[in-house]
Amino acid sequence: MSRRSHKIVHTGIAQPVAYATLMVAGLVTGLVLGLAPASASVSWHGDYETGSFSQWSSVQEKASDRAQVVTSPLRQGSYAARFTVQPGDTDVAGSGSWVRSEAMIGQSTSDGVEGHENWYAWSMLTPPAGQPINVYQATQFHPTGSGGSGQTGFSISSSYGLNFHAFGEPDPGSSNTRKYDATVAPYQADHWYDIVFHVLWSKDRSKGFFEVFVDGKQVVPLTHAATLFAVDDGVYMKQGIYTGPETYAMTLVYDGTRRGSSYQDVVADFPAGEWPVRPPS
């Protein structure tokens, strides 16, 4: 994606002077009002623009070539990340018979804490036509403790499409209760899905909520539910591929992953012209 540029044409001596005066006035006004840059509400970037996985806490992979920072394909900026699993990529960071190639951040960076509200956004590229994929967790928010095997996240399959599932514990003793499970977008091969996940993390179903936007459309309305298990103190974030064993290799590419405090801030890095100014009602 090329970055937008602005061209200013000066037709005389007075115009640059007037323009400079306006710029100074605007700067002074911003300082007086305490305005912050537009990106100030983006609390964390995992967009690989460092040219490495340094924005993430760790990478879990079977071999050193399974997770790679790449310069193509891209959705934004100069770098993205390609995650691959091969048949037999089992026993990776406790995966057992399942296969895994993921980057992760801890709870403090994920901000998956009781009562905390966040907007997460990222772009995910599916394989070319003819290459099947079946990923149970493409992006997941994993319980920090022993909250069962369930976790809130997104799966992708060439058979059914992009799925969102949310786990919580609405009643005592009902751990691993799935509160929401639905296909939110049809499958498209070689397609960048632009995803926004808005959530308030809470064990209290009257306080917790979530909503999802895909490719500029609200696909899950704001839904109140418990978003944390009662036995856990929060969640942490993982992204890549975690799934059951298959007989074929699978690859997903991610770009622009970030966490912010508003819809407007997290959608700002998506390609221009593809997102509304604010969420639809």
CSV table of N, CA and C in Angstrom, one decimal, residues 77-214:
chain,number,residue,atom,x,y,z
A,77,GLY,N,2.5,-0.6,5.3
A,77,GLY,CA,3.9,-0.5,5.7
A,77,GLY,C,4.8,-1.3,4.8
A,78,SER,N,5.9,-1.7,5.4
A,78,SER,CA,7.0,-2.4,4.7
A,78,SER,C,7.2,-3.8,5.0
A,79,TYR,N,6.6,-4.3,6.1
A,79,TYR,CA,6.8,-5.7,6.5
A,79,TYR,C,5.5,-6.3,6.9
A,80,ALA,N,5.4,-7.6,6.8
A,80,ALA,CA,4.3,-8.5,7.3
A,80,ALA,C,5.0,-9.7,7.8
A,81,ALA,N,4.1,-10.7,8.3
A,81,ALA,CA,4.6,-11.9,8.8
A,81,ALA,C,3.9,-13.1,8.2
A,82,ARG,N,4.7,-14.1,7.8
A,82,ARG,CA,4.1,-15.3,7.2
A,82,ARG,C,4.3,-16.5,8.2
A,83,PHE,N,3.2,-17.2,8.5
A,83,PHE,CA,3.2,-18.3,9.4
A,83,PHE,C,2.8,-19.6,8.6
A,84,THR,N,3.6,-20.6,8.8
A,84,THR,CA,3.4,-21.9,8.1
A,84,THR,C,3.5,-23.0,9.0
A,85,VAL,N,2.6,-24.0,8.8
A,85,VAL,CA,2.7,-25.3,9.5
A,85,VAL,C,2.8,-26.4,8.4
A,86,GLN,N,3.6,-27.4,8.7
A,86,GLN,CA,3.8,-28.6,7.9
A,86,GLN,C,3.2,-29.8,8.6
A,87,PRO,N,2.8,-30.8,7.9
A,87,PRO,CA,2.4,-32.1,8.5
A,87,PRO,C,3.5,-32.6,9.5
A,88,GLY,N,3.1,-32.9,10.7
A,88,GLY,CA,4.1,-33.3,11.6
A,88,GLY,C,4.7,-32.3,12.6
A,89,ASP,N,4.2,-31.0,12.4
A,89,ASP,CA,4.7,-29.9,13.3
A,89,ASP,C,4.0,-30.0,14.6
A,90,THR,N,4.1,-31.1,15.3
A,90,THR,CA,3.4,-31.3,16.6
A,90,THR,C,4.3,-31.0,17.7
A,91,ASP,N,3.8,-31.1,19.0
A,91,ASP,CA,4.5,-30.9,20.2
A,91,ASP,C,5.3,-29.6,20.2
A,92,VAL,N,4.6,-28.5,19.9
A,92,VAL,CA,5.2,-27.2,19.9
A,92,VAL,C,4.5,-26.4,21.0
A,93,ALA,N,5.3,-26.1,22.1
A,93,ALA,CA,4.8,-25.3,23.2
A,93,ALA,C,3.5,-25.9,23.8
A,94,GLY,N,3.5,-27.2,24.0
A,94,GLY,CA,2.3,-27.8,24.6
A,94,GLY,C,1.2,-28.2,23.6
A,95,SER,N,1.5,-28.1,22.3
A,95,SER,CA,0.4,-28.4,21.3
A,95,SER,C,0.0,-29.9,21.2
A,96,GLY,N,0.8,-30.8,21.8
A,96,GLY,CA,0.5,-32.2,21.7
A,96,GLY,C,0.5,-32.7,20.3
A,97,SER,N,-0.6,-33.3,19.9
A,97,SER,CA,-0.8,-33.8,18.5
A,97,SER,C,-1.2,-32.7,17.5
A,98,TRP,N,-1.5,-31.5,18.0
A,98,TRP,CA,-1.9,-30.4,17.2
A,98,TRP,C,-0.6,-29.7,16.7
A,99,VAL,N,-0.8,-28.9,15.6
A,99,VAL,CA,0.4,-28.1,15.1
A,99,VAL,C,0.3,-26.7,15.4
A,100,ARG,N,1.4,-26.0,15.5
A,100,ARG,CA,1.4,-24.6,15.9
A,100,ARG,C,2.6,-23.9,15.2
A,101,SER,N,2.3,-22.6,14.8
A,101,SER,CA,3.2,-21.6,14.4
A,101,SER,C,2.6,-20.3,14.8
A,102,GLU,N,3.1,-19.7,15.9
A,102,GLU,CA,2.4,-18.5,16.4
A,102,GLU,C,3.4,-17.5,17.0
A,103,ALA,N,3.0,-16.2,17.0
A,103,ALA,CA,3.7,-15.2,17.8
A,103,ALA,C,2.7,-14.9,18.9
A,104,MET,N,3.3,-14.5,20.1
A,104,MET,CA,2.4,-14.2,21.2
A,104,MET,C,3.0,-13.0,22.0
A,105,ILE,N,2.0,-12.3,22.7
A,105,ILE,CA,2.4,-11.3,23.7
A,105,ILE,C,1.7,-11.7,25.0
A,106,GLY,N,2.3,-11.2,26.1
A,106,GLY,CA,1.7,-11.5,27.4
A,106,GLY,C,0.5,-10.7,27.8
A,107,GLN,N,0.0,-11.0,28.9
A,107,GLN,CA,-1.2,-10.3,29.4
A,107,GLN,C,-1.1,-8.8,29.5
A,108,SER,N,0.0,-8.4,30.0
A,108,SER,CA,0.2,-6.9,30.2
A,108,SER,C,0.2,-6.2,28.9
A,109,THR,N,0.8,-6.7,27.8
A,109,THR,CA,0.8,-6.1,26.5
A,109,THR,C,-0.5,-6.3,25.8
A,110,SER,N,-1.1,-7.4,26.0
A,110,SER,CA,-2.4,-7.7,25.4
A,110,SER,C,-3.5,-6.8,26.1
A,111,ASP,N,-3.2,-6.5,27.3
A,111,ASP,CA,-4.2,-5.7,28.2
A,111,ASP,C,-5.5,-6.5,28.4
A,112,GLY,N,-5.3,-7.8,28.5
A,112,GLY,CA,-6.5,-8.7,28.7
A,112,GLY,C,-6.8,-8.8,30.2
A,113,VAL,N,-7.2,-7.7,30.8
A,113,VAL,CA,-7.4,-7.6,32.2
A,113,VAL,C,-8.9,-7.3,32.5
A,114,GLU,N,-9.3,-7.8,33.6
A,114,GLU,CA,-10.7,-7.6,34.1
A,114,GLU,C,-11.0,-6.1,34.1
A,115,GLY,N,-12.1,-5.7,33.4
A,115,GLY,CA,-12.6,-4.4,33.3
A,115,GLY,C,-12.0,-3.5,32.3
A,116,HIS,N,-11.0,-4.0,31.5
A,116,HIS,CA,-10.3,-3.2,30.5
A,116,HIS,C,-11.0,-3.4,29.2
A,117,GLU,N,-11.2,-2.3,28.5
A,117,GLU,CA,-11.8,-2.3,27.2
A,117,GLU,C,-10.8,-2.0,26.1
A,118,ASN,N,-10.8,-2.8,25.0
A,118,ASN,CA,-9.8,-2.6,24.0
A,118,ASN,C,-10.4,-2.8,22.6
A,119,TRP,N,-9.7,-2.2,21.6
A,119,TRP,CA,-10.0,-2.4,20.2
A,119,TRP,C,-8.7,-3.0,19.6
A,120,TYR,N,-8.8,-4.2,19.0
A,120,TYR,CA,-7.7,-4.9,18.4
A,120,TYR,C,-8.0,-4.9,16.9
A,121,ALA,N,-7.0,-4.8,16.0
A,121,ALA,CA,-7.2,-4.8,14.6
A,121,ALA,C,-6.0,-5.4,13.9
A,122,TRP,N,-6.2,-6.1,12.8
A,122,TRP,CA,-5.2,-6.7,12.0
A,122,TRP,C,-5.7,-7.1,10.6
A,123,SER,N,-4.8,-7.4,9.7
A,123,SER,CA,-5.2,-7.9,8.4
A,123,SER,C,-4.6,-9.3,8.2
A,124,MET,N,-5.4,-10.2,7.6
A,124,MET,CA,-5.0,-11.6,7.4
A,124,MET,C,-5.2,-12.0,6.0
A,125,LEU,N,-4.2,-12.5,5.4
A,125,LEU,CA,-4.2,-13.0,4.0
A,125,LEU,C,-4.4,-14.5,3.9
A,126,THR,N,-5.4,-14.9,3.1
A,126,THR,CA,-5.6,-16.3,2.9
A,126,THR,C,-4.7,-16.8,1.7
A,127,PRO,N,-4.5,-18.2,1.6
A,127,PRO,CA,-3.7,-18.7,0.5
A,127,PRO,C,-4.4,-18.6,-0.8
A,128,PRO,N,-3.7,-18.7,-1.9
A,128,PRO,CA,-4.2,-18.7,-3.3
A,128,PRO,C,-5.3,-19.8,-3.5
A,129,ALA,N,-6.1,-19.6,-4.5
A,129,ALA,CA,-7.1,-20.6,-4.8
A,129,ALA,C,-6.5,-22.0,-5.0
A,130,GLY,N,-7.2,-23.0,-4.5
A,130,GLY,CA,-6.7,-24.3,-4.7
A,130,GLY,C,-5.8,-24.8,-3.6
A,131,GLN,N,-5.5,-24.0,-2.6
A,131,GLN,CA,-4.7,-24.4,-1.5
A,131,GLN,C,-5.6,-24.4,-0.2
A,132,PRO,N,-6.0,-25.5,0.3
A,132,PRO,CA,-7.0,-25.6,1.4
A,132,PRO,C,-6.3,-25.1,2.7
A,133,ILE,N,-7.2,-24.7,3.6
A,133,ILE,CA,-6.7,-24.2,4.9
A,133,ILE,C,-7.8,-24.5,5.9
A,134,ASN,N,-7.4,-24.9,7.1
A,134,ASN,CA,-8.4,-25.2,8.2
A,134,ASN,C,-7.7,-24.9,9.5
A,135,VAL,N,-7.8,-23.7,10.0
A,135,VAL,CA,-7.1,-23.2,11.1
A,135,VAL,C,-8.1,-23.0,12.3
A,136,TYR,N,-8.0,-23.7,13.4
A,136,TYR,CA,-8.9,-23.5,14.5
A,136,TYR,C,-8.7,-22.2,15.2
A,137,GLN,N,-7.4,-21.8,15.4
A,137,GLN,CA,-7.1,-20.5,16.0
A,137,GLN,C,-6.2,-19.8,15.1
A,138,ALA,N,-6.7,-18.8,14.5
A,138,ALA,CA,-5.8,-17.9,13.6
A,138,ALA,C,-5.4,-16.7,14.5
A,139,THR,N,-6.3,-16.1,15.3
A,139,THR,CA,-5.9,-15.2,16.3
A,139,THR,C,-6.7,-15.6,17.5
A,140,GLN,N,-6.0,-15.7,18.7
A,140,GLN,CA,-6.7,-16.1,19.9
A,140,GLN,C,-6.3,-15.3,21.1
A,141,PHE,N,-7.3,-15.3,22.0
A,141,PHE,CA,-7.1,-14.6,23.3
A,141,PHE,C,-7.2,-15.7,24.3
A,142,HIS,N,-6.1,-16.2,24.8
A,142,HIS,CA,-6.0,-17.4,25.6
A,142,HIS,C,-6.1,-17.1,27.1
A,143,PRO,N,-6.8,-17.9,27.9
A,143,PRO,CA,-6.9,-17.7,29.3
A,143,PRO,C,-5.5,-17.8,30.0
A,144,THR,N,-5.3,-17.0,31.0
A,144,THR,CA,-4.0,-17.0,31.6
A,144,THR,C,-3.8,-18.2,32.6
A,145,GLY,N,-4.9,-18.8,33.0
A,145,GLY,CA,-4.8,-19.9,34.0
A,145,GLY,C,-5.4,-21.2,33.5
A,146,SER,N,-6.2,-21.8,34.3
A,146,SER,CA,-6.7,-23.1,34.0
A,146,SER,C,-8.2,-23.0,33.6
A,147,GLY,N,-8.5,-22.1,32.7
A,147,GLY,CA,-9.9,-21.9,32.4
A,147,GLY,C,-10.4,-22.8,31.3
A,148,GLY,N,-9.9,-24.0,31.2
A,148,GLY,CA,-10.4,-24.9,30.2
A,148,GLY,C,-9.7,-24.7,28.9
A,149,SER,N,-10.0,-25.5,27.9
A,149,SER,CA,-9.4,-25.4,26.6
A,149,SER,C,-10.0,-24.3,25.7
A,150,GLY,N,-11.1,-23.7,26.1
A,150,GLY,CA,-11.7,-22.7,25.2
A,150,GLY,C,-11.0,-21.4,25.3
A,151,GLN,N,-11.1,-20.7,24.3
A,151,GLN,CA,-10.5,-19.3,24.3
A,151,GLN,C,-11.2,-18.5,23.2
A,152,THR,N,-11.4,-17.2,23.4
A,152,THR,CA,-12.0,-16.3,22.4
A,152,THR,C,-11.0,-16.1,21.2
A,153,GLY,N,-11.6,-16.2,20.0
A,153,GLY,CA,-10.7,-16.0,18.9
A,153,GLY,C,-11.4,-16.2,17.5
A,154,PHE,N,-10.5,-16.3,16.5
A,154,PHE,CA,-11.0,-16.4,15.1
A,154,PHE,C,-10.4,-17.6,14.4
A,155,SER,N,-11.2,-18.3,13.7
A,155,SER,CA,-10.7,-19.5,12.9
A,155,SER,C,-11.0,-19.2,11.5
A,156,ILE,N,-10.3,-19.9,10.6
A,156,ILE,CA,-10.5,-19.7,9.1
A,156,ILE,C,-10.4,-21.0,8.5
A,157,SER,N,-11.4,-21.3,7.6
A,157,SER,CA,-11.4,-22.5,6.8
A,157,SER,C,-11.9,-22.3,5.4
A,158,SER,N,-11.2,-23.0,4.5
A,158,SER,CA,-11.7,-22.8,3.1
A,158,SER,C,-13.0,-23.5,2.9
A,159,SER,N,-13.4,-24.3,3.9
A,159,SER,CA,-14.7,-25.0,3.8
A,159,SER,C,-15.9,-24.1,4.2
A,160,TYR,N,-15.7,-23.3,5.3
A,160,TYR,CA,-16.8,-22.5,5.8
A,160,TYR,C,-16.6,-21.0,6.0
A,161,GLY,N,-15.3,-20.6,5.9
A,161,GLY,CA,-15.1,-19.2,6.0
A,161,GLY,C,-14.4,-18.7,7.3
A,162,LEU,N,-14.6,-17.4,7.6
A,162,LEU,CA,-14.1,-16.8,8.8
A,162,LEU,C,-15.1,-16.9,9.9
A,163,ASN,N,-14.6,-17.5,11.1
A,163,ASN,CA,-15.5,-17.8,12.2
A,163,ASN,C,-15.0,-17.0,13.4
A,164,PHE,N,-15.9,-16.5,14.2
A,164,PHE,CA,-15.6,-15.9,15.5
A,164,PHE,C,-16.3,-16.6,16.6
A,165,HIS,N,-15.5,-17.0,17.6
A,165,HIS,CA,-16.1,-17.7,18.8
A,165,HIS,C,-15.6,-17.0,20.1
A,166,ALA,N,-16.5,-16.9,21.0
A,166,ALA,CA,-16.2,-16.3,22.3
A,166,ALA,C,-16.6,-17.2,23.4
A,167,PHE,N,-15.7,-17.4,24.4
A,167,PHE,CA,-15.9,-18.2,25.5
A,167,PHE,C,-16.0,-17.3,26.8
A,168,GLY,N,-16.8,-17.7,27.7
A,168,GLY,CA,-16.9,-17.0,29.0
A,168,GLY,C,-17.5,-18.0,30.0
A,169,GLU,N,-17.8,-17.5,31.2
A,169,GLU,CA,-18.4,-18.4,32.2
A,169,GLU,C,-19.6,-17.6,32.8
A,170,PRO,N,-20.8,-17.8,32.2
A,170,PRO,CA,-21.9,-17.0,32.7
A,170,PRO,C,-22.5,-17.5,34.0
A,171,ASP,N,-22.2,-18.7,34.4
A,171,ASP,CA,-22.8,-19.3,35.6
A,171,ASP,C,-21.7,-20.1,36.4
A,172,PRO,N,-21.7,-20.1,37.7
A,172,PRO,CA,-20.7,-20.9,38.5
A,172,PRO,C,-20.6,-22.3,38.0
A,173,GLY,N,-19.4,-22.8,37.8
A,173,GLY,CA,-19.2,-24.2,37.5
A,173,GLY,C,-19.4,-24.5,36.0
A,174,SER,N,-19.6,-23.5,35.2
A,174,SER,CA,-19.9,-23.8,33.7
A,174,SER,C,-18.7,-23.4,32.9
A,175,SER,N,-17.5,-23.8,33.3
A,175,SER,CA,-16.3,-23.4,32.6
A,175,SER,C,-16.3,-23.9,31.1
A,176,ASN,N,-15.6,-23.3,30.3
A,176,ASN,CA,-15.5,-23.7,28.9
A,176,ASN,C,-16.8,-23.5,28.1
A,177,THR,N,-17.6,-22.6,28.6
A,177,THR,CA,-18.9,-22.3,27.9
A,177,THR,C,-18.8,-21.4,26.7
A,178,ARG,N,-19.1,-21.8,25.6
A,178,ARG,CA,-19.0,-21.0,24.4
A,178,ARG,C,-20.2,-20.1,24.3
A,179,LYS,N,-20.0,-18.8,24.3
A,179,LYS,CA,-21.1,-17.8,24.3
A,179,LYS,C,-21.5,-17.3,22.9
A,180,TYR,N,-20.6,-17.5,22.0
A,180,TYR,CA,-20.9,-17.0,20.6
A,180,TYR,C,-20.0,-17.8,19.7
A,181,ASP,N,-20.7,-18.3,18.6
A,181,ASP,CA,-19.9,-19.1,17.6
A,181,ASP,C,-20.6,-18.9,16.3
A,182,ALA,N,-20.0,-18.2,15.3
A,182,ALA,CA,-20.7,-18.0,14.1
A,182,ALA,C,-19.7,-17.7,13.0
A,183,THR,N,-20.0,-18.1,11.8
A,183,THR,CA,-19.3,-17.7,10.6
A,183,THR,C,-19.6,-16.2,10.3
A,184,VAL,N,-18.6,-15.4,10.3
A,184,VAL,CA,-18.8,-13.9,10.1
A,184,VAL,C,-18.5,-13.4,8.8
A,185,ALA,N,-17.9,-14.2,7.9
A,185,ALA,CA,-17.5,-13.8,6.5
A,185,ALA,C,-17.3,-15.0,5.7
A,186,PRO,N,-17.8,-15.1,4.5
A,186,PRO,CA,-17.5,-16.2,3.6
A,186,PRO,C,-16.1,-16.3,3.3
A,187,TYR,N,-15.6,-17.5,2.9
A,187,TYR,CA,-14.2,-17.7,2.5
A,187,TYR,C,-13.9,-17.1,1.2
A,188,GLN,N,-12.8,-16.4,1.1
A,188,GLN,CA,-12.3,-15.9,-0.1
A,188,GLN,C,-10.8,-16.3,-0.2
A,189,ALA,N,-10.4,-17.0,-1.2
A,189,ALA,CA,-9.0,-17.3,-1.4
A,189,ALA,C,-8.2,-16.0,-1.8
A,190,ASP,N,-6.9,-16.0,-1.4
A,190,ASP,CA,-6.0,-14.8,-1.7
A,190,ASP,C,-6.7,-13.5,-1.4
A,191,HIS,N,-7.2,-13.4,-0.2
A,191,HIS,CA,-8.0,-12.2,0.2
A,191,HIS,C,-7.5,-11.7,1.5
A,192,TRP,N,-7.3,-10.4,1.6
A,192,TRP,CA,-6.9,-9.7,2.9
A,192,TRP,C,-8.2,-9.4,3.6
A,193,TYR,N,-8.4,-10.1,4.7
A,193,TYR,CA,-9.5,-9.8,5.7
A,193,TYR,C,-9.0,-8.7,6.6
A,194,ASP,N,-9.7,-7.6,6.7
A,194,ASP,CA,-9.4,-6.6,7.6
A,194,ASP,C,-10.3,-6.7,8.8
A,195,ILE,N,-9.8,-7.0,10.0
A,195,ILE,CA,-10.6,-7.4,11.1
A,195,ILE,C,-10.4,-6.5,12.3
A,196,VAL,N,-11.5,-6.1,12.9
A,196,VAL,CA,-11.5,-5.3,14.2
A,196,VAL,C,-12.3,-6.0,15.2
A,197,PHE,N,-11.7,-6.2,16.4
A,197,PHE,CA,-12.4,-6.9,17.5
A,197,PHE,C,-12.4,-5.9,18.7
A,198,HIS,N,-13.6,-5.6,19.1
A,198,HIS,CA,-13.8,-4.7,20.2
A,198,HIS,C,-14.3,-5.5,21.4
A,199,VAL,N,-13.7,-5.3,22.6
A,199,VAL,CA,-14.1,-6.2,23.7
A,199,VAL,C,-13.9,-5.5,25.0
A,200,LEU,N,-14.7,-5.8,26.0
A,200,LEU,CA,-14.5,-5.4,27.4
A,200,LEU,C,-14.3,-6.7,28.1
A,201,TRP,N,-13.1,-6.9,28.7
A,201,TRP,CA,-12.8,-8.2,29.3
A,201,TRP,C,-13.4,-8.2,30.8
A,202,SER,N,-14.3,-9.1,31.0
A,202,SER,CA,-14.9,-9.2,32.4
A,202,SER,C,-15.5,-10.6,32.6
A,203,LYS,N,-15.4,-11.0,33.9
A,203,LYS,CA,-16.1,-12.2,34.3
A,203,LYS,C,-17.6,-12.0,34.5
A,204,ASP,N,-18.0,-10.7,34.6
A,204,ASP,CA,-19.4,-10.4,34.8
A,204,ASP,C,-20.1,-10.2,33.5
A,205,ARG,N,-21.1,-11.0,33.3
A,205,ARG,CA,-21.8,-11.0,32.0
A,205,ARG,C,-22.6,-9.7,31.8
A,206,SER,N,-22.9,-9.0,32.8
A,206,SER,CA,-23.6,-7.7,32.7
A,206,SER,C,-22.6,-6.5,32.3
A,207,LYS,N,-21.3,-6.8,32.5
A,207,LYS,CA,-20.3,-5.8,32.1
A,207,LYS,C,-19.5,-6.1,30.8
A,208,GLY,N,-19.2,-7.4,30.7
A,208,GLY,CA,-18.4,-7.8,29.5
A,208,GLY,C,-19.2,-7.7,28.2
A,209,PHE,N,-18.5,-7.4,27.1
A,209,PHE,CA,-19.1,-7.4,25.8
A,209,PHE,C,-18.1,-7.5,24.7
A,210,PHE,N,-18.6,-7.8,23.5
A,210,PHE,CA,-17.7,-7.9,22.3
A,210,PHE,C,-18.5,-7.5,21.1
A,211,GLU,N,-17.8,-7.1,20.0
A,211,GLU,CA,-18.4,-6.8,18.7
A,211,GLU,C,-17.2,-7.0,17.7
A,212,VAL,N,-17.6,-7.3,16.5
A,212,VAL,CA,-16.6,-7.6,15.4
A,212,VAL,C,-17.0,-6.9,14.1
A,213,PHE,N,-15.9,-6.4,13.5
A,213,PHE,CA,-16.1,-5.8,12.1
A,213,PHE,C,-15.1,-6.5,11.2
A,214,VAL,N,-15.6,-6.8,10.0
A,214,VAL,CA,-14.8,-7.4,9.0
A,214,VAL,C,-14.9,-6.7,7.7
